[in-house]
mmCIF file of C-alpha atoms in Angstrom:
data_model
loop_
_atom_site.group_PDB
_atom_site.id
_atom_site.type_symbol
_atom_site.label_atom_id
_atom_site.label_comp_id
_atom_site.label_asym_id
_atom_site.label_seq_id
_atom_site.Cartn_x
_atom_site.Cartn_y
_atom_site.Cartn_z
ATOM 1 C CA ASP A 1 1.519 -7.104 -16.586
ATOM 2 C CA GLN A 2 3.294 -5.159 -13.897
ATOM 3 C CA GLN A 3 2.838 -1.448 -14.278
ATOM 4 C CA VAL A 4 5.130 -0.533 -11.406
ATOM 5 C CA LYS A 5 8.396 -2.380 -11.170
ATOM 6 C CA GLN A 6 10.997 -2.521 -8.474
ATOM 7 C CA ASN A 7 13.643 -4.719 -10.012
ATOM 8 C CA SER A 8 15.860 -5.034 -6.951
ATOM 9 C CA PRO A 9 14.258 -7.281 -4.362
ATOM 10 C CA SER A 10 16.904 -6.397 -1.812
ATOM 11 C CA LEU A 11 19.611 -3.853 -1.067
ATOM 12 C CA SER A 12 22.281 -3.704 1.626
ATOM 13 C CA VAL A 13 23.928 -0.441 2.606
ATOM 14 C CA GLN A 14 26.394 0.550 5.269
ATOM 15 C CA GLU A 15 25.149 2.873 7.969
ATOM 16 C CA GLY A 16 25.844 6.496 7.101
ATOM 17 C CA ARG A 17 26.005 5.881 3.365
ATOM 18 C CA ILE A 18 23.361 6.663 0.782
ATOM 19 C CA SER A 19 20.584 4.211 -0.051
ATOM 20 C CA ILE A 20 19.113 4.464 -3.522
ATOM 21 C CA LEU A 21 15.939 2.572 -4.284
ATOM 22 C CA ASN A 22 14.701 2.477 -7.836
ATOM 23 C CA CYS A 23 11.285 2.184 -9.408
ATOM 24 C CA ASP A 24 10.142 2.041 -13.026
ATOM 25 C CA TYR A 25 6.651 2.368 -14.391
ATOM 26 C CA THR A 26 5.037 1.661 -17.722
ATOM 27 C CA ASN A 27 1.702 3.468 -17.522
ATOM 28 C CA SER A 28 2.091 6.987 -18.893
ATOM 29 C CA MET A 29 -1.169 7.970 -17.211
ATOM 30 C CA PHE A 30 0.435 7.799 -13.774
ATOM 31 C CA ASP A 31 0.853 11.320 -12.448
ATOM 32 C CA TYR A 32 1.459 10.886 -8.752
ATOM 33 C CA PHE A 33 4.036 8.681 -7.109
ATOM 34 C CA LEU A 34 4.510 7.643 -3.528
ATOM 35 C CA TRP A 35 6.976 5.715 -1.444
ATOM 36 C CA TYR A 36 5.920 3.617 1.495
ATOM 37 C CA LYS A 37 7.943 1.880 4.155
ATOM 38 C CA LYS A 38 6.721 -1.389 5.560
ATOM 39 C CA TYR A 39 7.779 -3.548 8.462
ATOM 40 C CA PRO A 40 6.762 -7.217 8.616
ATOM 41 C CA ALA A 41 3.154 -7.810 9.697
ATOM 42 C CA GLU A 42 2.403 -4.097 9.630
ATOM 43 C CA GLY A 43 0.666 -1.824 7.166
ATOM 44 C CA PRO A 44 2.722 0.476 4.937
ATOM 45 C CA THR A 45 3.686 3.888 6.255
ATOM 46 C CA PHE A 46 3.726 6.848 3.908
ATOM 47 C CA LEU A 47 7.188 8.331 3.409
ATOM 48 C CA ILE A 48 7.235 10.827 0.602
ATOM 49 C CA SER A 49 5.456 11.586 -2.657
ATOM 50 C CA ILE A 50 5.973 13.478 -5.875
ATOM 51 C CA SER A 51 3.678 14.877 -8.502
ATOM 52 C CA SER A 52 4.509 14.459 -12.168
ATOM 53 C CA ILE A 53 4.914 18.215 -12.520
ATOM 54 C CA LYS A 54 8.018 18.049 -10.347
ATOM 55 C CA ASP A 55 11.291 16.238 -10.749
ATOM 56 C CA LYS A 56 12.428 16.332 -7.151
ATOM 57 C CA ASN A 57 10.913 16.385 -3.696
ATOM 58 C CA GLU A 58 12.901 16.439 -0.500
ATOM 59 C CA ASP A 59 11.879 15.753 3.080
ATOM 60 C CA GLY A 60 14.677 15.497 5.597
ATOM 61 C CA ARG A 61 16.834 12.492 4.804
ATOM 62 C CA PHE A 62 14.485 11.363 2.050
ATOM 63 C CA THR A 63 14.538 12.669 -1.508
ATOM 64 C CA VAL A 64 12.520 11.357 -4.406
ATOM 65 C CA PHE A 65 13.603 12.015 -7.978
ATOM 66 C CA LEU A 66 11.319 11.619 -10.962
ATOM 67 C CA ASN A 67 12.438 11.227 -14.565
ATOM 68 C CA LYS A 68 9.257 11.285 -16.604
ATOM 69 C CA SER A 69 10.881 10.678 -19.948
ATOM 70 C CA ALA A 70 12.480 7.517 -18.602
ATOM 71 C CA LYS A 71 9.442 6.606 -16.519
ATOM 72 C CA HIS A 72 11.746 6.172 -13.606
ATOM 73 C CA LEU A 73 11.826 7.357 -10.053
ATOM 74 C CA SER A 74 14.197 6.806 -7.204
ATOM 75 C CA LEU A 75 14.232 7.260 -3.467
ATOM 76 C CA HIS A 76 17.435 8.464 -1.857
ATOM 77 C CA ILE A 77 18.001 8.063 1.855
ATOM 78 C CA VAL A 78 21.015 9.840 3.251
ATOM 79 C CA PRO A 79 22.512 9.168 5.652
ATOM 80 C CA SER A 80 21.102 5.668 6.013
ATOM 81 C CA GLN A 81 20.338 4.478 9.515
ATOM 82 C CA PRO A 82 19.745 0.965 10.880
ATOM 83 C CA GLY A 83 16.154 1.956 11.648
ATOM 84 C CA ASP A 84 15.619 2.459 7.934
ATOM 85 C CA SER A 85 15.820 -1.303 7.437
ATOM 86 C CA ALA A 86 12.431 -2.279 6.029
ATOM 87 C CA VAL A 87 10.688 -3.054 2.776
ATOM 88 C CA TYR A 88 10.112 -0.017 0.586
ATOM 89 C CA PHE A 89 7.224 0.062 -1.831
ATOM 90 C CA CYS A 90 6.886 2.388 -4.762
ATOM 91 C CA ALA A 91 3.294 3.217 -5.694
ATOM 92 C CA ALA A 92 1.617 5.220 -8.428
ATOM 93 C CA SER A 93 -1.781 6.670 -9.159
ATOM 94 C CA SER A 94 -3.391 8.381 -12.125
ATOM 95 C CA GLY A 95 -6.047 10.919 -12.895
ATOM 96 C CA ALA A 96 -7.777 13.495 -10.804
ATOM 97 C CA GLY A 97 -10.128 11.863 -8.359
ATOM 98 C CA SER A 98 -8.550 8.462 -8.751
ATOM 99 C CA TYR A 99 -6.837 7.390 -5.596
ATOM 100 C CA GLN A 100 -6.214 3.800 -6.427
ATOM 101 C CA LEU A 101 -2.606 2.905 -5.956
ATOM 102 C CA THR A 102 -0.620 0.449 -7.989
ATOM 103 C CA PHE A 103 2.304 -0.944 -6.030
ATOM 104 C CA GLY A 104 5.637 -2.397 -6.990
ATOM 105 C CA LYS A 105 6.829 -5.606 -5.355
ATOM 106 C CA GLY A 106 9.021 -3.784 -2.909
ATOM 107 C CA THR A 107 12.717 -3.634 -2.136
ATOM 108 C CA LYS A 108 14.026 -4.901 1.161
ATOM 109 C CA LEU A 109 16.594 -2.466 2.497
ATOM 110 C CA SER A 110 19.082 -3.616 5.095
ATOM 111 C CA VAL A 111 21.245 -0.948 6.694
ATOM 112 C CA ILE A 112 24.285 -2.508 8.285
ATOM 113 C CA PRO A 113 25.631 -0.831 11.429
ATOM 114 C CA GLY B 1 -1.054 11.863 11.711
ATOM 115 C CA ALA B 2 -4.222 10.100 10.632
ATOM 116 C CA VAL B 3 -4.781 6.683 12.166
ATOM 117 C CA VAL B 4 -6.442 3.678 10.617
ATOM 118 C CA SER B 5 -7.137 0.595 12.680
ATOM 119 C CA GLN B 6 -7.972 -2.947 11.679
ATOM 120 C CA HIS B 7 -9.593 -5.659 13.683
ATOM 121 C CA PRO B 8 -8.694 -8.396 14.205
ATOM 122 C CA SER B 9 -4.949 -8.298 13.697
ATOM 123 C CA ARG B 10 -4.791 -12.062 13.353
ATOM 124 C CA VAL B 11 -7.484 -14.643 12.742
ATOM 125 C CA ILE B 12 -7.444 -18.368 12.182
ATOM 126 C CA CYS B 13 -10.556 -19.990 10.814
ATOM 127 C CA LYS B 14 -11.634 -23.310 9.368
ATOM 128 C CA SER B 15 -12.392 -23.892 5.724
ATOM 129 C CA GLY B 16 -15.949 -23.062 4.827
ATOM 130 C CA THR B 17 -16.473 -20.469 7.513
ATOM 131 C CA SER B 18 -16.737 -16.699 7.046
ATOM 132 C CA VAL B 19 -14.494 -14.071 8.538
ATOM 133 C CA LYS B 20 -15.165 -10.358 8.929
ATOM 134 C CA ILE B 21 -12.363 -7.797 9.020
ATOM 135 C CA GLU B 22 -13.026 -4.249 10.149
ATOM 136 C CA CYS B 23 -11.221 -1.134 8.988
ATOM 137 C CA ARG B 24 -11.758 2.105 10.889
ATOM 138 C CA SER B 25 -10.466 5.611 10.379
ATOM 139 C CA LEU B 26 -10.045 6.843 13.939
ATOM 140 C CA ASP B 27 -9.585 10.573 13.627
ATOM 141 C CA PHE B 28 -10.800 11.472 10.175
ATOM 142 C CA GLN B 29 -13.620 10.745 7.780
ATOM 143 C CA ALA B 30 -13.073 8.648 4.705
ATOM 144 C CA THR B 31 -15.576 8.414 1.890
ATOM 145 C CA THR B 32 -13.236 6.014 0.171
ATOM 146 C CA MET B 33 -11.405 3.076 1.625
ATOM 147 C CA PHE B 34 -9.347 0.500 -0.184
ATOM 148 C CA TRP B 35 -8.739 -3.157 0.496
ATOM 149 C CA TYR B 36 -5.443 -4.759 -0.433
ATOM 150 C CA ARG B 37 -4.085 -8.232 -0.205
ATOM 151 C CA GLN B 38 -0.460 -9.168 0.109
ATOM 152 C CA PHE B 39 1.113 -12.554 -0.457
ATOM 153 C CA PRO B 40 4.593 -13.236 0.900
ATOM 154 C CA LYS B 41 7.256 -11.349 -1.030
ATOM 155 C CA GLN B 42 4.650 -9.885 -3.331
ATOM 156 C CA SER B 43 3.328 -6.394 -3.805
ATOM 157 C CA LEU B 44 0.101 -5.176 -2.326
ATOM 158 C CA MET B 45 -2.670 -6.042 -4.742
ATOM 159 C CA LEU B 46 -5.715 -3.801 -4.763
ATOM 160 C CA MET B 47 -8.823 -5.908 -4.307
ATOM 161 C CA ALA B 48 -11.565 -3.331 -4.217
ATOM 162 C CA THR B 49 -12.463 0.277 -3.636
ATOM 163 C CA SER B 50 -15.039 0.806 -0.934
ATOM 164 C CA ASN B 51 -17.264 3.860 -1.181
ATOM 165 C CA GLU B 52 -19.433 5.024 1.673
ATOM 166 C CA GLY B 53 -23.087 4.487 0.938
ATOM 167 C CA SER B 54 -22.611 2.694 -2.351
ATOM 168 C CA LYS B 55 -21.428 -0.595 -3.758
ATOM 169 C CA ALA B 56 -17.761 -1.407 -3.784
ATOM 170 C CA THR B 57 -15.824 -1.490 -7.005
ATOM 171 C CA TYR B 58 -13.883 -4.702 -7.428
ATOM 172 C CA GLU B 59 -10.692 -5.210 -9.379
ATOM 173 C CA GLN B 60 -10.610 -7.705 -12.181
ATOM 174 C CA GLY B 61 -10.294 -11.244 -10.928
ATOM 175 C CA VAL B 62 -11.639 -10.526 -7.443
ATOM 176 C CA GLU B 63 -14.845 -12.392 -6.661
ATOM 177 C CA LYS B 64 -17.312 -9.921 -5.246
ATOM 178 C CA ASP B 65 -19.526 -12.674 -3.856
ATOM 179 C CA LYS B 66 -16.603 -14.106 -1.960
ATOM 180 C CA PHE B 67 -15.151 -10.874 -0.653
ATOM 181 C CA LEU B 68 -18.086 -8.862 0.603
ATOM 182 C CA ILE B 69 -17.390 -5.230 1.326
ATOM 183 C CA ASN B 70 -19.614 -2.912 3.272
ATOM 184 C CA HIS B 71 -18.847 0.753 3.874
ATOM 185 C CA ALA B 72 -21.687 1.740 6.151
ATOM 186 C CA SER B 73 -20.243 4.932 7.567
ATOM 187 C CA LEU B 74 -17.527 7.481 6.925
ATOM 188 C CA THR B 75 -15.255 5.762 9.411
ATOM 189 C CA LEU B 76 -15.906 2.064 8.931
ATOM 190 C CA SER B 77 -15.514 -0.431 6.122
ATOM 191 C CA THR B 78 -15.740 -4.186 6.526
ATOM 192 C CA LEU B 79 -14.412 -7.011 4.404
ATOM 193 C CA THR B 80 -16.050 -10.392 4.842
ATOM 194 C CA VAL B 81 -14.312 -13.417 3.393
ATOM 195 C CA THR B 82 -17.102 -15.910 2.814
ATOM 196 C CA SER B 83 -16.670 -19.673 2.653
ATOM 197 C CA ALA B 84 -12.984 -19.288 3.287
ATOM 198 C CA HIS B 85 -10.477 -21.661 1.721
ATOM 199 C CA PRO B 86 -6.807 -22.199 2.554
ATOM 200 C CA GLU B 87 -5.818 -20.239 -0.555
ATOM 201 C CA ASP B 88 -7.532 -17.206 0.985
ATOM 202 C CA SER B 89 -4.845 -17.206 3.652
ATOM 203 C CA SER B 90 -3.062 -13.912 3.251
ATOM 204 C CA PHE B 91 -2.321 -10.528 4.749
ATOM 205 C CA TYR B 92 -5.209 -8.131 4.199
ATOM 206 C CA ILE B 93 -4.596 -4.402 4.506
ATOM 207 C CA CYS B 94 -7.021 -1.535 4.265
ATOM 208 C CA SER B 95 -6.324 2.098 3.591
ATOM 209 C CA ALA B 96 -8.374 5.230 3.820
ATOM 210 C CA ARG B 97 -8.189 8.580 2.183
ATOM 211 C CA ASP B 98 -8.825 11.602 4.365
ATOM 212 C CA LEU B 99 -11.929 13.406 3.112
ATOM 213 C CA ALA B 100 -10.257 16.706 3.863
ATOM 214 C CA GLY B 101 -6.969 15.696 2.296
ATOM 215 C CA ALA B 102 -5.681 17.426 -0.815
ATOM 216 C CA SER B 103 -3.330 14.747 -2.051
ATOM 217 C CA ASP B 104 -3.483 11.099 -2.969
ATOM 218 C CA GLU B 105 -1.963 10.158 0.329
ATOM 219 C CA GLN B 106 -3.622 7.194 1.921
ATOM 220 C CA TYR B 107 -3.350 6.016 5.472
ATOM 221 C CA PHE B 108 -2.941 2.310 5.924
ATOM 222 C CA GLY B 109 -4.173 0.052 8.639
ATOM 223 C CA PRO B 110 -1.810 -2.371 10.378
ATOM 224 C CA GLY B 111 -3.161 -5.327 8.430
ATOM 225 C CA THR B 112 -4.931 -8.559 9.296
ATOM 226 C CA ARG B 113 -3.239 -11.922 8.979
ATOM 227 C CA LEU B 114 -5.826 -14.515 7.921
ATOM 228 C CA THR B 115 -5.005 -18.183 8.140
ATOM 229 C CA VAL B 116 -7.547 -20.681 6.865
ATOM 230 C CA THR B 117 -6.999 -24.250 8.008
#
C-alpha cells in the first residue's frame, strides 16, 4: 500500500514556463514533507520542505504548497530551466524524532529548451 | 552543505559472494543513517535504520541476516549484502541525518550500483 503517491510518472514543460509536480499521501500521521531531485545514478538532492503547520514554503524558483485537508502537496518551479530536468521525489515523515522517509515513485521532469 | 559519500560507487560480484558498501558523513556527525534500495523506475524503499552503537532496525520484509548493517562510529555505516543473488542487483543509497540539524532533512550519498552475476 503506497502511502505517498506521485501519479504522474513524467512531465514535459517548455523552458520558462511553470512546472507543477503533484504528490498525494494517505497517512494522516505525516507531518513533514520534502522534495528531492535526482539525476540518474546519483543520490537524491534535497530541494525544499514544508511542515504540516504551514501551507506554503518558497525558496527561489521553488515553492511547495500543502493542502492538509486534501492530503495533497505540489512543487512549483518557475521559471523552469533545462537544468531542472530530473526525477523529482516527494517524501514524507511523521512524528517527532522519527526521521524515516517514505518516498513516492517520482516524476520525471523534462524541460524543453 | 553536508556531504555523504558512498564506496564503492559500482560493484559487480558473483552469486554467493558478499559485498560491503560504506556510507560516510564527511563533515558532520550522524547518529542515524538510513539505507535505501531503488529498483528501476521505482521509489526509494527504506531498508533499515542504522543507529550508532546499537542494532539496526529493519523494515518489514528485509532480511536482517542477509543485509548486515554496522554503524560503528558517528560518521560510518556499512551495509554488507551476504550470499548475494542476482535479484539483489539494485541501486543502494544511504542517507544521514546531521546530529546538529533541527529538521528532518537528510543528506544522501551518491549511491552504489550493485550487479550480481
